[in-house]
Amino acid sequence: MIGLSHYLIVSALIFSIGLVGVLRRRNLLMLFFATEVMLNAVNIAFAAISHYYNDLTGQMFAFFIIAIAASEVAVGLGLLILLYKKYGSLDLDDLANMKG
Amino acid sequence: MDNILSVLIFFPAIAGLLGFVVDKESARAYGITVAAIEFFLSLWLWFSFDATNAGMQYVEMIPLIPDFGVSYYLGVDGISLFIIVMAALMTLIGMMSMSITKNVKNMIITLLFLEMTMMGVFVALDAIIFYLFWELSLVPMLYIIGAWGGPLRVYASIKFFLYTFAGSLIMLVGMLFMAYVYHNLTGVWSFAITDWYALVLPVEYQLWLFAAFFFGFAIKVPMFPFHTWLPYAHGQAPTIGSVILAAVLLKMGTYGFVRFSLPMFPDASVMMITPIAILAIIMIIYTAMVAYAQKDIKQVIAYSSVSHMGIIMLGIFAMNAEGISGSVFQMLSHGIVSGALFMLVGVIYDRRHTKLMSEFGGLATVMPKYAVIFGIMLMASVGLPLTIGFVGEFLVLLGFYQISPIMTILAGTSIIIGAIYMLAVYKKTFFGPITNEANKTLKDLDRKETWSLIPLVLIVVWLGVYPKPILEPIDNSVKAMLVFMEEKAITQEAKDVIIVAKSTEGGI
Amino acid sequence: MENLVYIALFAPFVSSMFAALFGMSPKQTYVGIIASMLLFVSFASSVTLAFTIYTTGTPIHVTMMEWISAGDLTIPFGFLVDQISVTMMTVVTLVSTVVHIYSIGYMDHDKSFNRFFSYLSAFVFSMMILVMSDNFAGLFIGWEGVGVCSWLLIGFWYHKADKTREENPSISPSWAANEAFIVNRIADLGMLVGLFILYWNVGSLQYDVVFAELPNLSGSVLNAAAIALFIGAMGKSAQFPLHTWLTDAMEGPTPVSALIHAATMVTAGVFLVIRANPLFGMEEVAGVSFFIASLGTFVAFYAASMALVERDLKRIIAYSTLSQLGYMFAAAGLGAYWIALFHLAAHAFFKALLFLGGGNVMHAMHDELDIFKMGGLKKVMRGTWLYMGIASIALAGLPIFAGFYSKDAIIETAFNEGTYLLWFMLVLTAGMTAFYSFRQIFLSFHGEERYKAFGFHPHEMYKFVLVAMSPLAALAISAGWFMDDFKEFVYKGIPEYEMSHHTHHIAWLLGLLVVVVALSGIILAYYKYARTGAKAFKRDEKVEESFIYKLLKNQYYVPKFYEEFLTKPYAMISEKLWTTVDMKIVDASVDGIAKFLYKTGDSSRKMQTGNLSHYLNWMAVGSVALLLVAAISAMLG
């Protein structure tokens, strides 16, 4: 029987994959993907817990996250394209303009 | 003129604002006029002050934030009255003697704002208003040192600002906590000092609050070991800055002890007598010795200020009317005398652009008037009877003798080591043959300098011979405060100390 | 009568202020004349007061106004003219009047003539406050006041440069002035403490209140008060170990030495003991009083021994002053207050005369003070010779002269009290006194005219100066004749002291012994120093190389000791405190806190690489840390 804990473990694994992506990747596009992965991991957890408690609020929240993530990607990708046009690279090591 | 106190605070501020439109050439005359009017206002306050009334007079109260009990609350009693008059006087004299030629207009405006903050601190009866003016007073002084100071001015001014600011933040925490405790115990918010007086606090709270206020005041005084900002500030400040700093700003710290610590935390104050007395004695002896080692006249006087402030601190914690009244009187005396001494150093600095003693020698021959006035101020500084310096020092030592004979004798060495460094300065600067060519053609005091110093000389002698008009109102208020402290003290030990301190029977 | 009290007190003040008006202008002879006249007014008032007190026997007590009042303390400006103070007032004003007139001549060529009179009169004013005050605080005003005037007057020739101790044992006038002031301040602290003790146990500083309350005080309080007050007296009266300033004070102009450092100010300590006789005379403080007597005797001997080898004219007289102060303290300590007061007055006359005579010599010799360079001055300065001779005889204590009566009484007292060691020392000192005073007379006025070799052309002082000195000479001779009248006069205000029957019986023998000792001292001095020709005085290298001679010459190395073990270490410690403690520890730790904050900011700035990836890493670290904190606190709470 697949229980709540299995879902949460999957969610945690996916989140960790996303986190490693955020920490290790240098390409901005890849960072975007990694954050999407993390968001979806959270969505899984939300849906599972919602089901577990028989409370729809969690699933509603998951939908919100999907919607927000979609719009964020829309804006974010636009910015990425502009960045690429300006600098010719999406590698973070090349974009370190804000050194203190 | 029921709102004379508000007038005293805001007249210089408004005049300072108007000062921006005054012509550069006449800025100086304008400043002197404003300061003179302010001084006469303070004199008017003194003459209409009821000396027999020990309580607060000319009280003004306008609620500002009623929900939190913050109000614009002013009042004056015998303790603060003369500090106000002295602040007005020293600002006036300082302006009269000012020798600055660069940006005179800015200096005048700054001084007028500074005068506002000084007045505010000494008349405020609401902790928030007090704190406001207390912190505001840093800004003009920061500007004065930073803009007109010597080569190390930026370091000195920032050190002065940050150091005293750090202390006052701890004090602010104490104030907020005090108000919070007040709220917890009474159910209403109030920042009025008179309300706080009425609050009887557990000893533990008193100790914590005493400590919080202590940092704010002790750094300002400045007490050992928080004194190191002072020699830098004095060393770098222009003459006028040193005069105001020594005469008035330092008094804020000791005034704070009398206004806040003693009546609000009587038990804690009594418990803290010994530690504070030890610090005060270190201040007196240690800084006097350090003063002796200085090469720069102004540094000697700066360190001597610390030493004299030690006497004042000792008197405040004598817990009897002799000591505390003597202490308040000594605040005035130190204000006048150290102010005058800084002005005198300024005189020679204007002529030679150096303050090193090794550059001088034999000045008494070429500048006899200067030597005479310096000599009088020196004698007042070492506490010669019939000068202003003796009355306070004598009363403080007399008062503290009842608390601890040994510590009084240690503190009393100030009359010896004070004489040592002061006479050494005088000998090196004024006596002996003139060895330096540059000193042979020095001009004696000019009219401006003479007329700003003569009033101070007269005050020094007058208050040394007849201190009664000033000592009496101070003494009345101090006595009332002591009665109040005795009633309010909750531990029997504190009550005993306050009773024993004023009894003239027993003890060695 | 009240007016007379104020006139006596304030005439010197007016004189001082008047002279001060001309303080910075060139010499005006009338300043000196008016000052002298005002002093004479003060003297006349004092004499009138003395006469009034003599006839009525009741002291005059006036209160001018309140001075300090705080807490329970009230100090008025009150003045008490009784037998003790009126004696002092008369002595002080008489000597000061003479010294003022003398100074018109002596300071003739000094460009600071007017300033000198201002200081001198200010001194007299302070001294009058000291002796006339009716409370201890007022006494203290005068006490410090005379200290400051003494500082001003010792350092009168402030423009002189510092020299090494070998060249000039006093280094410079300004150095000597500072030394005097600071040493006196040490003693003043003791005095202040005495005031505090009395105030906190009695509740007042008025003499009458304090003295009335004394029997109710415990022994420890009385002893503490007596010791503290005596420490004050030790400083002003230059008793060992606070004595070094007095000889150095000879850097001041000679009239100053005559007035301040012989006749008046230095006797203030003795005056204090006499004034506080109800305290010092109590059973409980007998130990302190005996200590006073012993210290006095020791100082009498100690100072006389140093005078034996001194070559500086003024320093010899200074040592003799020190020695005579010792005599006074011996008498006061043994309870013979009136004898101490009488010796004080008699000493004031002949010592002032001696100093003024010394001033004449100094004037004649163009400020040369080495008596080895003088000799035979009698021929050119007959008047001065006569005066100094009279003063020296009085000092040596030969019959008929003032010193005989007063000093002999002191020696007799020591015998009477059964303190034979003190008696022996005092007799011995009397012989030494006679020797050194005549050594000085013979070396300067008799014998070979050594000054010619140094090219001096001595001349006698102005006539009017010599005339002005005559009252002192008359009193130096005759003061002793009035001893019984004086005794009768002061007995109304001072505890009586009479010799026991036994002592009275052999008094003539004791007196004879002292006279014989003194005479042998004089004869020895004559043989050694006064003869001319082949037997004339010659310096003996071998004696001057001996240890004792060097010890005495260097004042038992006490100044050296003070310099090595007090002055220099004080300067060194001060320097260390400043450079090491203040700068390197206290200030550095404050700066250390500031630097620590700055450094922390500076090093954490490196985190700001501008690389988003690094930021994200830090963000992850932060989140993990926060999670950990939350988890731990959840577990604990």
PDB file of N, CA, C and O in Angstrom, chain B residues 67-111:
ATOM      1  N   ASP B  67      -1.221  57.836  23.832  1.00  0.00           N
ATOM      2  CA  ASP B  67      -1.343  56.393  24.021  1.00  0.00           C
ATOM      3  C   ASP B  67      -0.137  55.792  24.709  1.00  0.00           C
ATOM      4  O   ASP B  67      -0.231  54.797  25.399  1.00  0.00           O
ATOM      5  N   PHE B  68       1.029  56.376  24.458  1.00  0.00           N
ATOM      6  CA  PHE B  68       2.235  55.837  25.071  1.00  0.00           C
ATOM      7  C   PHE B  68       2.789  56.748  26.152  1.00  0.00           C
ATOM      8  O   PHE B  68       3.917  56.582  26.612  1.00  0.00           O
ATOM      9  N   GLY B  69       2.016  57.723  26.547  1.00  0.00           N
ATOM     10  CA  GLY B  69       2.432  58.571  27.660  1.00  0.00           C
ATOM     11  C   GLY B  69       3.613  59.461  27.356  1.00  0.00           C
ATOM     12  O   GLY B  69       4.323  59.880  28.268  1.00  0.00           O
ATOM     13  N   VAL B  70       3.865  59.733  26.068  1.00  0.00           N
ATOM     14  CA  VAL B  70       4.949  60.639  25.726  1.00  0.00           C
ATOM     15  C   VAL B  70       4.389  62.051  25.665  1.00  0.00           C
ATOM     16  O   VAL B  70       3.392  62.281  24.993  1.00  0.00           O
ATOM     17  N   SER B  71       5.020  62.954  26.381  1.00  0.00           N
ATOM     18  CA  SER B  71       4.516  64.320  26.326  1.00  0.00           C
ATOM     19  C   SER B  71       5.676  65.303  26.313  1.00  0.00           C
ATOM     20  O   SER B  71       6.805  64.967  26.670  1.00  0.00           O
ATOM     21  N   TYR B  72       5.349  66.487  25.882  1.00  0.00           N
ATOM     22  CA  TYR B  72       6.310  67.579  25.883  1.00  0.00           C
ATOM     23  C   TYR B  72       6.234  68.179  27.276  1.00  0.00           C
ATOM     24  O   TYR B  72       5.338  68.943  27.590  1.00  0.00           O
ATOM     25  N   TYR B  73       7.160  67.778  28.136  1.00  0.00           N
ATOM     26  CA  TYR B  73       7.025  68.041  29.564  1.00  0.00           C
ATOM     27  C   TYR B  73       8.318  68.688  30.048  1.00  0.00           C
ATOM     28  O   TYR B  73       9.387  68.081  30.006  1.00  0.00           O
ATOM     29  N   LEU B  74       8.222  69.945  30.447  1.00  0.00           N
ATOM     30  CA  LEU B  74       9.423  70.672  30.864  1.00  0.00           C
ATOM     31  C   LEU B  74       9.255  71.196  32.279  1.00  0.00           C
ATOM     32  O   LEU B  74       8.147  71.388  32.764  1.00  0.00           O
ATOM     33  N   GLY B  75      10.367  71.445  32.927  1.00  0.00           N
ATOM     34  CA  GLY B  75      10.339  72.032  34.259  1.00  0.00           C
ATOM     35  C   GLY B  75      11.761  72.304  34.710  1.00  0.00           C
ATOM     36  O   GLY B  75      12.717  71.769  34.147  1.00  0.00           O
ATOM     37  N   VAL B  76      11.886  73.146  35.709  1.00  0.00           N
ATOM     38  CA  VAL B  76      13.227  73.489  36.172  1.00  0.00           C
ATOM     39  C   VAL B  76      13.211  73.521  37.694  1.00  0.00           C
ATOM     40  O   VAL B  76      12.222  73.930  38.300  1.00  0.00           O
ATOM     41  N   ASP B  77      14.290  73.024  38.306  1.00  0.00           N
ATOM     42  CA  ASP B  77      14.421  73.145  39.757  1.00  0.00           C
ATOM     43  C   ASP B  77      15.822  73.663  40.070  1.00  0.00           C
ATOM     44  O   ASP B  77      16.576  74.016  39.171  1.00  0.00           O
ATOM     45  N   GLY B  78      16.138  73.724  41.348  1.00  0.00           N
ATOM     46  CA  GLY B  78      17.416  74.316  41.745  1.00  0.00           C
ATOM     47  C   GLY B  78      18.620  73.629  41.134  1.00  0.00           C
ATOM     48  O   GLY B  78      19.659  74.245  40.934  1.00  0.00           O
ATOM     49  N   ILE B  79      18.477  72.339  40.842  1.00  0.00           N
ATOM     50  CA  ILE B  79      19.626  71.600  40.319  1.00  0.00           C
ATOM     51  C   ILE B  79      19.916  71.999  38.876  1.00  0.00           C
ATOM     52  O   ILE B  79      21.056  72.207  38.482  1.00  0.00           O
ATOM     53  N   SER B  80      18.835  72.113  38.074  1.00  0.00           N
ATOM     54  CA  SER B  80      19.062  72.384  36.652  1.00  0.00           C
ATOM     55  C   SER B  80      19.181  73.875  36.353  1.00  0.00           C
ATOM     56  O   SER B  80      19.813  74.249  35.367  1.00  0.00           O
ATOM     57  N   LEU B  81      18.593  74.700  37.213  1.00  0.00           N
ATOM     58  CA  LEU B  81      18.525  76.136  36.906  1.00  0.00           C
ATOM     59  C   LEU B  81      19.876  76.728  36.527  1.00  0.00           C
ATOM     60  O   LEU B  81      20.029  77.371  35.486  1.00  0.00           O
ATOM     61  N   PHE B  82      20.882  76.471  37.390  1.00  0.00           N
ATOM     62  CA  PHE B  82      22.145  77.174  37.172  1.00  0.00           C
ATOM     63  C   PHE B  82      22.945  76.575  36.029  1.00  0.00           C
ATOM     64  O   PHE B  82      23.747  77.261  35.410  1.00  0.00           O
ATOM     65  N   ILE B  83      22.698  75.289  35.756  1.00  0.00           N
ATOM     66  CA  ILE B  83      23.382  74.715  34.594  1.00  0.00           C
ATOM     67  C   ILE B  83      22.846  75.388  33.330  1.00  0.00           C
ATOM     68  O   ILE B  83      23.603  75.647  32.381  1.00  0.00           O
ATOM     69  N   ILE B  84      21.549  75.692  33.340  1.00  0.00           N
ATOM     70  CA  ILE B  84      20.960  76.382  32.182  1.00  0.00           C
ATOM     71  C   ILE B  84      21.591  77.755  32.014  1.00  0.00           C
ATOM     72  O   ILE B  84      22.027  78.140  30.924  1.00  0.00           O
ATOM     73  N   VAL B  85      21.675  78.486  33.148  1.00  0.00           N
ATOM     74  CA  VAL B  85      22.266  79.829  33.067  1.00  0.00           C
ATOM     75  C   VAL B  85      23.703  79.722  32.579  1.00  0.00           C
ATOM     76  O   VAL B  85      24.153  80.500  31.731  1.00  0.00           O
ATOM     77  N   MET B  86      24.431  78.723  33.115  1.00  0.00           N
ATOM     78  CA  MET B  86      25.825  78.596  32.722  1.00  0.00           C
ATOM     79  C   MET B  86      25.945  78.248  31.240  1.00  0.00           C
ATOM     80  O   MET B  86      26.813  78.785  30.547  1.00  0.00           O
ATOM     81  N   ALA B  87      25.050  77.364  30.748  1.00  0.00           N
ATOM     82  CA  ALA B  87      25.109  76.994  29.332  1.00  0.00           C
ATOM     83  C   ALA B  87      24.911  78.228  28.466  1.00  0.00           C
ATOM     84  O   ALA B  87      25.643  78.443  27.480  1.00  0.00           O
ATOM     85  N   ALA B  88      23.929  79.065  28.851  1.00  0.00           N
ATOM     86  CA  ALA B  88      23.681  80.274  28.068  1.00  0.00           C
ATOM     87  C   ALA B  88      24.885  81.204  28.134  1.00  0.00           C
ATOM     88  O   ALA B  88      25.311  81.784  27.130  1.00  0.00           O
ATOM     89  N   LEU B  89      25.455  81.315  29.333  1.00  0.00           N
ATOM     90  CA  LEU B  89      26.603  82.211  29.503  1.00  0.00           C
ATOM     91  C   LEU B  89      27.798  81.733  28.684  1.00  0.00           C
ATOM     92  O   LEU B  89      28.426  82.519  27.968  1.00  0.00           O
ATOM     93  N   MET B  90      28.088  80.440  28.776  1.00  0.00           N
ATOM     94  CA  MET B  90      29.286  79.958  28.092  1.00  0.00           C
ATOM     95  C   MET B  90      29.112  80.033  26.580  1.00  0.00           C
ATOM     96  O   MET B  90      30.081  80.268  25.861  1.00  0.00           O
ATOM     97  N   THR B  91      27.886  79.836  26.087  1.00  0.00           N
ATOM     98  CA  THR B  91      27.681  79.994  24.648  1.00  0.00           C
ATOM     99  C   THR B  91      27.963  81.438  24.236  1.00  0.00           C
ATOM    100  O   THR B  91      28.640  81.698  23.237  1.00  0.00           O
ATOM    101  N   LEU B  92      27.437  82.359  25.045  1.00  0.00           N
ATOM    102  CA  LEU B  92      27.651  83.773  24.730  1.00  0.00           C
ATOM    103  C   LEU B  92      29.136  84.121  24.761  1.00  0.00           C
ATOM    104  O   LEU B  92      29.682  84.699  23.805  1.00  0.00           O
ATOM    105  N   ILE B  93      29.797  83.720  25.853  1.00  0.00           N
ATOM    106  CA  ILE B  93      31.221  84.062  25.996  1.00  0.00           C
ATOM    107  C   ILE B  93      32.031  83.380  24.893  1.00  0.00           C
ATOM    108  O   ILE B  93      32.939  83.977  24.314  1.00  0.00           O
ATOM    109  N   GLY B  94      31.672  82.135  24.626  1.00  0.00           N
ATOM    110  CA  GLY B  94      32.370  81.415  23.571  1.00  0.00           C
ATOM    111  C   GLY B  94      32.272  82.136  22.242  1.00  0.00           C
ATOM    112  O   GLY B  94      33.254  82.291  21.520  1.00  0.00           O
ATOM    113  N   MET B  95      31.058  82.607  21.927  1.00  0.00           N
ATOM    114  CA  MET B  95      30.885  83.317  20.656  1.00  0.00           C
ATOM    115  C   MET B  95      31.656  84.627  20.643  1.00  0.00           C
ATOM    116  O   MET B  95      32.247  85.009  19.634  1.00  0.00           O
ATOM    117  N   MET B  96      31.626  85.306  21.795  1.00  0.00           N
ATOM    118  CA  MET B  96      32.333  86.588  21.848  1.00  0.00           C
ATOM    119  C   MET B  96      33.816  86.407  21.589  1.00  0.00           C
ATOM    120  O   MET B  96      34.457  87.234  20.938  1.00  0.00           O
ATOM    121  N   SER B  97      34.375  85.315  22.134  1.00  0.00           N
ATOM    122  CA  SER B  97      35.821  85.156  22.039  1.00  0.00           C
ATOM    123  C   SER B  97      36.221  84.411  20.780  1.00  0.00           C
ATOM    124  O   SER B  97      37.398  84.214  20.535  1.00  0.00           O
ATOM    125  N   MET B  98      35.250  84.018  19.969  1.00  0.00           N
ATOM    126  CA  MET B  98      35.542  83.113  18.852  1.00  0.00           C
ATOM    127  C   MET B  98      36.526  83.735  17.871  1.00  0.00           C
ATOM    128  O   MET B  98      36.395  84.891  17.493  1.00  0.00           O
ATOM    129  N   SER B  99      37.506  82.934  17.485  1.00  0.00           N
ATOM    130  CA  SER B  99      38.521  83.485  16.590  1.00  0.00           C
ATOM    131  C   SER B  99      38.476  82.814  15.224  1.00  0.00           C
ATOM    132  O   SER B  99      39.382  82.986  14.432  1.00  0.00           O
ATOM    133  N   ILE B 100      37.433  82.044  14.962  1.00  0.00           N
ATOM    134  CA  ILE B 100      37.357  81.328  13.695  1.00  0.00           C
ATOM    135  C   ILE B 100      37.051  82.301  12.557  1.00  0.00           C
ATOM    136  O   ILE B 100      36.255  83.227  12.715  1.00  0.00           O
ATOM    137  N   THR B 101      37.709  82.089  11.433  1.00  0.00           N
ATOM    138  CA  THR B 101      37.450  82.981  10.311  1.00  0.00           C
ATOM    139  C   THR B 101      36.812  82.229   9.153  1.00  0.00           C
ATOM    140  O   THR B 101      36.260  82.835   8.240  1.00  0.00           O
ATOM    141  N   LYS B 102      36.893  80.898   9.217  1.00  0.00           N
ATOM    142  CA  LYS B 102      36.375  80.090   8.121  1.00  0.00           C
ATOM    143  C   LYS B 102      34.907  79.765   8.381  1.00  0.00           C
ATOM    144  O   LYS B 102      34.588  79.292   9.463  1.00  0.00           O
ATOM    145  N   ASN B 103      34.045  80.001   7.448  1.00  0.00           N
ATOM    146  CA  ASN B 103      32.629  79.636   7.563  1.00  0.00           C
ATOM    147  C   ASN B 103      31.995  80.088   8.874  1.00  0.00           C
ATOM    148  O   ASN B 103      31.350  79.311   9.570  1.00  0.00           O
ATOM    149  N   VAL B 104      32.181  81.343   9.204  1.00  0.00           N
ATOM    150  CA  VAL B 104      31.684  81.837  10.488  1.00  0.00           C
ATOM    151  C   VAL B 104      30.182  81.630  10.604  1.00  0.00           C
ATOM    152  O   VAL B 104      29.657  81.245  11.640  1.00  0.00           O
ATOM    153  N   LYS B 105      29.493  81.847   9.481  1.00  0.00           N
ATOM    154  CA  LYS B 105      28.042  81.758   9.518  1.00  0.00           C
ATOM    155  C   LYS B 105      27.591  80.352   9.904  1.00  0.00           C
ATOM    156  O   LYS B 105      26.728  80.184  10.772  1.00  0.00           O
ATOM    157  N   ASN B 106      28.215  79.359   9.295  1.00  0.00           N
ATOM    158  CA  ASN B 106      27.853  77.985   9.639  1.00  0.00           C
ATOM    159  C   ASN B 106      28.099  77.713  11.113  1.00  0.00           C
ATOM    160  O   ASN B 106      27.301  77.059  11.780  1.00  0.00           O
ATOM    161  N   MET B 107      29.215  78.238  11.605  1.00  0.00           N
ATOM    162  CA  MET B 107      29.550  77.998  13.003  1.00  0.00           C
ATOM    163  C   MET B 107      28.492  78.616  13.907  1.00  0.00           C
ATOM    164  O   MET B 107      28.044  77.994  14.874  1.00  0.00           O
ATOM    165  N   ILE B 108      28.080  79.813  13.583  1.00  0.00           N
ATOM    166  CA  ILE B 108      27.085  80.496  14.430  1.00  0.00           C
ATOM    167  C   ILE B 108      25.792  79.688  14.452  1.00  0.00           C
ATOM    168  O   ILE B 108      25.201  79.440  15.518  1.00  0.00           O
ATOM    169  N   ILE B 109      25.361  79.259  13.272  1.00  0.00           N
ATOM    170  CA  ILE B 109      24.101  78.507  13.214  1.00  0.00           C
ATOM    171  C   ILE B 109      24.234  77.205  13.997  1.00  0.00           C
ATOM    172  O   ILE B 109      23.357  76.836  14.778  1.00  0.00           O
ATOM    173  N   THR B 110      25.372  76.539  13.815  1.00  0.00           N
ATOM    174  CA  THR B 110      25.583  75.286  14.549  1.00  0.00           C
ATOM    175  C   THR B 110      25.522  75.529  16.047  1.00  0.00           C
ATOM    176  O   THR B 110      24.909  74.765  16.794  1.00  0.00           O
ATOM    177  N   LEU B 111      26.188  76.594  16.483  1.00  0.00           N
ATOM    178  CA  LEU B 111      26.215  76.870  17.923  1.00  0.00           C
ATOM    179  C   LEU B 111      24.813  77.138  18.451  1.00  0.00           C
ATOM    180  O   LEU B 111      24.462  76.705  19.555  1.00  0.00           O
TER     181      LEU B 111
END
